[in-house]
Amino acid sequence: TGGSTISTSGGYVQIVGKSFSNPMQVFLDQSTPATSVSYVNTTTINVQLPTKPAGNYTCFVVRTSDGQFASKINGLTYA
């Protein structure tokens, strides 16, 4: 993510990275899972995010197969 902003009612973002595999998991602040994650390819996933209060959230992307993860502090802003 590159500091994406979405509505407090939730929404969709595309995350671009590397070494993605199917399935992937996405969490906001380690505790809130994404509503859904769709694997596109090894560098792209599409993510549906749930309703959250306005604010900045750290985004965690987890490769389910081995638990490797990446995070971006303030990667998502709900407004």
Coordinates of N, CA, C and O in Angstrom, one line a residue:
T1 N 0.8 -1.2 0.0 CA 0.0 0.0 0.0 C 0.9 1.2 0.0 O 2.0 1.2 0.5
G2 N 0.3 2.3 -0.5 CA 1.1 3.5 -0.6 C 0.4 4.6 0.2 O 0.2 5.7 -0.4
G3 N -0.1 4.4 1.3 CA -0.9 5.4 2.1 C -2.2 5.6 1.5 O -2.7 6.8 1.3
S4 N -3.0 4.6 1.2 CA -4.3 4.7 0.6 C -5.3 5.2 1.5 O -5.2 4.9 2.7
T5 N -6.3 6.0 1.1 CA -7.4 6.5 1.9 C -8.7 5.8 1.4 O -8.9 5.8 0.2
I6 N -9.4 5.3 2.4 CA -10.7 4.7 2.0 C -11.8 5.2 3.0 O -11.5 5.8 4.0
S7 N -13.0 5.0 2.6 CA -14.2 5.5 3.4 C -14.3 4.7 4.7 O -13.9 3.5 4.8
T8 N -14.8 5.3 5.8 CA -15.0 4.6 7.1 C -16.0 3.5 6.9 O -16.1 2.6 7.8
S9 N -16.8 3.5 5.8 CA -17.7 2.4 5.6 C -17.0 1.2 4.9 O -17.7 0.2 4.5
G10 N -15.7 1.3 4.7 CA -15.0 0.2 4.1 C -14.7 0.5 2.6 O -15.1 1.5 2.1
G11 N -14.1 -0.5 2.0 CA -13.8 -0.2 0.6 C -12.8 -1.2 0.0 O -12.5 -2.2 0.7
Y12 N -12.3 -0.9 -1.1 CA -11.3 -1.8 -1.8 C -10.0 -1.1 -2.1 O -10.0 0.1 -2.4
V13 N -8.9 -1.9 -1.9 CA -7.6 -1.4 -2.3 C -6.9 -2.5 -3.0 O -7.2 -3.7 -2.9
Q14 N -5.9 -2.1 -3.8 CA -5.0 -3.1 -4.5 C -3.7 -2.9 -3.8 O -3.2 -1.8 -3.7
I15 N -3.1 -4.0 -3.4 CA -1.8 -3.9 -2.8 C -0.8 -4.6 -3.7 O -1.0 -5.7 -4.2
V16 N 0.3 -3.8 -4.0 CA 1.4 -4.3 -4.9 C 2.6 -4.5 -4.1 O 3.0 -3.7 -3.2
G17 N 3.2 -5.6 -4.2 CA 4.4 -6.0 -3.5 C 5.2 -7.0 -4.2 O 5.3 -7.0 -5.5
K18 N 5.7 -8.0 -3.5 CA 6.5 -9.1 -4.2 C 6.3 -10.4 -3.4 O 6.0 -10.3 -2.2
S19 N 6.5 -11.5 -4.0 CA 6.5 -12.8 -3.4 C 5.2 -13.2 -2.8 O 5.1 -13.9 -1.8
F20 N 4.1 -12.7 -3.3 CA 2.8 -13.1 -2.9 C 2.5 -14.5 -3.4 O 3.0 -14.9 -4.4
S21 N 1.7 -15.2 -2.6 CA 1.2 -16.6 -3.0 C -0.2 -16.7 -2.6 O -0.7 -15.9 -1.8
N22 N -0.9 -17.7 -3.0 CA -2.3 -17.9 -2.7 C -2.4 -19.0 -1.6 O -1.9 -20.1 -1.9
P23 N -3.0 -18.7 -0.5 CA -3.7 -17.5 -0.1 C -2.9 -16.6 0.7 O -1.8 -16.9 1.2
M24 N -3.3 -15.3 0.7 CA -2.7 -14.2 1.5 C -3.7 -13.7 2.5 O -4.9 -13.9 2.3
Q25 N -3.2 -13.1 3.6 CA -4.1 -12.5 4.6 C -3.7 -11.1 4.8 O -2.5 -10.8 4.6
V26 N -4.6 -10.2 5.1 CA -4.3 -8.8 5.4 C -5.0 -8.4 6.7 O -6.2 -8.8 6.9
F27 N -4.3 -7.7 7.5 CA -4.8 -7.3 8.8 C -4.6 -5.8 9.0 O -3.6 -5.3 8.5
L28 N -5.5 -5.1 9.7 CA -5.3 -3.7 10.1 C -4.9 -3.7 11.5 O -5.7 -4.3 12.4
D29 N -3.8 -3.1 11.9 CA -3.3 -3.1 13.3 C -3.3 -4.4 14.0 O -3.7 -4.6 15.1
Q30 N -2.9 -5.5 13.3 CA -2.8 -6.8 13.7 C -4.0 -7.5 14.2 O -4.0 -8.7 14.4
S31 N -5.1 -6.8 14.4 CA -6.3 -7.5 15.0 C -7.5 -7.5 14.1 O -8.4 -8.3 14.3
T32 N -7.6 -6.7 13.1 CA -8.8 -6.6 12.2 C -8.5 -7.2 10.9 O -7.7 -6.6 10.1
P33 N -9.1 -8.4 10.6 CA -8.8 -9.0 9.3 C -9.5 -8.3 8.1 O -10.6 -7.7 8.4
A34 N -9.0 -8.3 7.0 CA -9.7 -7.8 5.8 C -10.9 -8.7 5.5 O -11.0 -9.9 5.9
T35 N -11.9 -8.1 4.9 CA -13.2 -8.8 4.6 C -12.9 -9.9 3.6 O -13.4 -11.0 3.8
S36 N -12.1 -9.6 2.6 CA -11.7 -10.6 1.7 C -10.4 -10.2 1.0 O -10.1 -9.0 0.9
V37 N -9.6 -11.2 0.6 CA -8.4 -11.0 -0.1 C -8.4 -11.9 -1.4 O -8.5 -13.1 -1.3
S38 N -8.2 -11.2 -2.5 CA -8.1 -12.0 -3.8 C -6.7 -11.9 -4.4 O -6.2 -10.8 -4.6
Y39 N -6.1 -13.1 -4.5 CA -4.8 -13.2 -5.1 C -4.9 -13.0 -6.6 O -5.7 -13.6 -7.3
V40 N -4.1 -12.0 -7.1 CA -4.1 -11.8 -8.6 C -2.8 -12.4 -9.2 O -2.9 -13.2 -10.1
N41 N -1.7 -12.1 -8.6 CA -0.4 -12.8 -9.1 C 0.7 -12.6 -8.0 O 0.3 -12.1 -6.9
T42 N 1.9 -12.9 -8.3 CA 2.9 -12.8 -7.2 C 3.3 -11.4 -6.8 O 4.0 -11.2 -5.8
T43 N 2.7 -10.4 -7.5 CA 3.0 -9.0 -7.1 C 1.7 -8.2 -6.7 O 1.9 -7.0 -6.4
T44 N 0.6 -8.8 -6.9 CA -0.7 -8.0 -6.7 C -1.7 -8.8 -6.0 O -2.0 -10.0 -6.3
I45 N -2.4 -8.2 -5.0 CA -3.6 -8.7 -4.3 C -4.6 -7.6 -4.3 O -4.3 -6.5 -4.1
N46 N -5.9 -8.0 -4.4 CA -7.0 -7.1 -4.2 C -7.7 -7.4 -2.9 O -7.9 -8.5 -2.5
V47 N -7.9 -6.3 -2.1 CA -8.4 -6.4 -0.7 C -9.7 -5.7 -0.5 O -9.8 -4.5 -0.9
Q48 N -10.7 -6.3 0.1 CA -11.9 -5.6 0.6 C -11.7 -5.4 2.1 O -11.4 -6.3 2.8
L49 N -11.9 -4.2 2.5 CA -11.6 -3.8 3.9 C -13.0 -3.5 4.6 O -13.9 -3.0 4.0
P50 N -13.0 -3.8 5.9 CA -14.3 -3.6 6.6 C -14.4 -2.2 7.1 O -13.6 -1.4 7.0
T51 N -15.6 -1.9 7.7 CA -15.9 -0.7 8.3 C -15.0 -0.4 9.5 O -14.7 -1.4 10.3
K52 N -14.4 0.8 9.6 CA -13.5 1.1 10.7 C -13.7 2.6 11.0 O -14.1 3.4 10.1
P53 N -13.4 3.0 12.3 CA -13.5 4.5 12.6 C -12.4 5.2 11.8 O -11.4 4.6 11.4
A54 N -12.6 6.5 11.6 CA -11.6 7.3 11.0 C -10.2 7.2 11.7 O -10.2 7.2 12.9
G55 N -9.2 7.2 11.0 CA -7.9 7.2 11.6 C -6.9 6.5 10.6 O -7.2 6.0 9.5
N56 N -5.6 6.4 11.1 CA -4.5 5.8 10.4 C -4.3 4.4 10.9 O -4.3 4.2 12.1
Y57 N -4.1 3.4 10.0 CA -3.9 2.0 10.5 C -2.7 1.4 9.8 O -2.4 1.7 8.6
T58 N -2.0 0.6 10.6 CA -0.9 -0.1 10.1 C -1.4 -1.3 9.3 O -2.3 -2.0 9.8
C59 N -0.9 -1.6 8.1 CA -1.4 -2.7 7.3 C -0.4 -3.8 7.3 O 0.8 -3.6 7.1
F60 N -0.9 -5.0 7.6 CA 0.0 -6.2 7.7 C -0.5 -7.1 6.5 O -1.6 -7.4 6.4
V61 N 0.5 -7.6 5.7 CA 0.2 -8.5 4.6 C 1.0 -9.8 5.0 O 2.2 -9.8 5.2
V62 N 0.2 -10.9 5.1 CA 0.8 -12.2 5.6 C 0.7 -13.2 4.5 O -0.4 -13.5 3.9
R63 N 1.8 -13.9 4.2 CA 1.8 -15.0 3.2 C 1.5 -16.2 4.1 O 2.3 -16.7 4.9
T64 N 0.3 -16.8 3.9 CA -0.2 -17.8 4.7 C 0.6 -19.1 4.7 O 0.8 -19.8 5.7
S65 N 1.3 -19.4 3.6 CA 2.0 -20.6 3.4 C 3.2 -20.8 4.4 O 3.5 -21.9 4.9
D66 N 3.8 -19.7 4.8 CA 4.9 -19.7 5.7 C 4.9 -18.7 6.8 O 5.9 -18.6 7.6
G67 N 3.9 -17.9 6.9 CA 3.8 -16.9 7.9 C 4.7 -15.6 7.7 O 4.7 -14.7 8.6
Q68 N 5.4 -15.5 6.6 CA 6.2 -14.3 6.4 C 5.2 -13.1 6.2 O 4.1 -13.3 5.6
F69 N 5.6 -12.0 6.7 CA 4.7 -10.8 6.6 C 5.5 -9.6 6.3 O 6.7 -9.5 6.5
A70 N 4.8 -8.6 5.8 CA 5.3 -7.2 5.7 C 4.3 -6.3 6.3 O 3.1 -6.6 6.3
S71 N 4.7 -5.1 6.7 CA 3.8 -4.2 7.3 C 4.2 -2.8 6.8 O 5.3 -2.5 6.4
K72 N 3.2 -1.9 6.8 CA 3.4 -0.5 6.5 C 2.7 0.3 7.5 O 1.4 0.3 7.6
I73 N 3.4 1.1 8.3 CA 2.8 1.9 9.4 C 2.1 3.0 8.7 O 2.6 3.6 7.7
N74 N 0.9 3.3 9.1 CA 0.0 4.3 8.5 C -0.3 4.0 7.0 O -0.4 4.9 6.2
G75 N -0.3 2.7 6.7 CA -0.5 2.3 5.3 C -1.9 2.5 4.8 O -2.1 2.7 3.6
L76 N -2.9 2.6 5.7 CA -4.2 2.9 5.3 C -4.8 4.0 6.2 O -4.7 3.9 7.4
T77 N -5.5 4.9 5.5 CA -6.2 5.9 6.3 C -7.7 5.8 6.0 O -8.1 5.8 4.8
Y78 N -8.5 5.7 7.1 CA -10.0 5.7 6.9 C -10.4 7.2 7.2 O -10.0 7.8 8.2
A79 N -11.2 7.7 6.3 CA -11.7 9.1 6.4 C -13.1 9.2 6.0 O -13.6 8.4 5.3

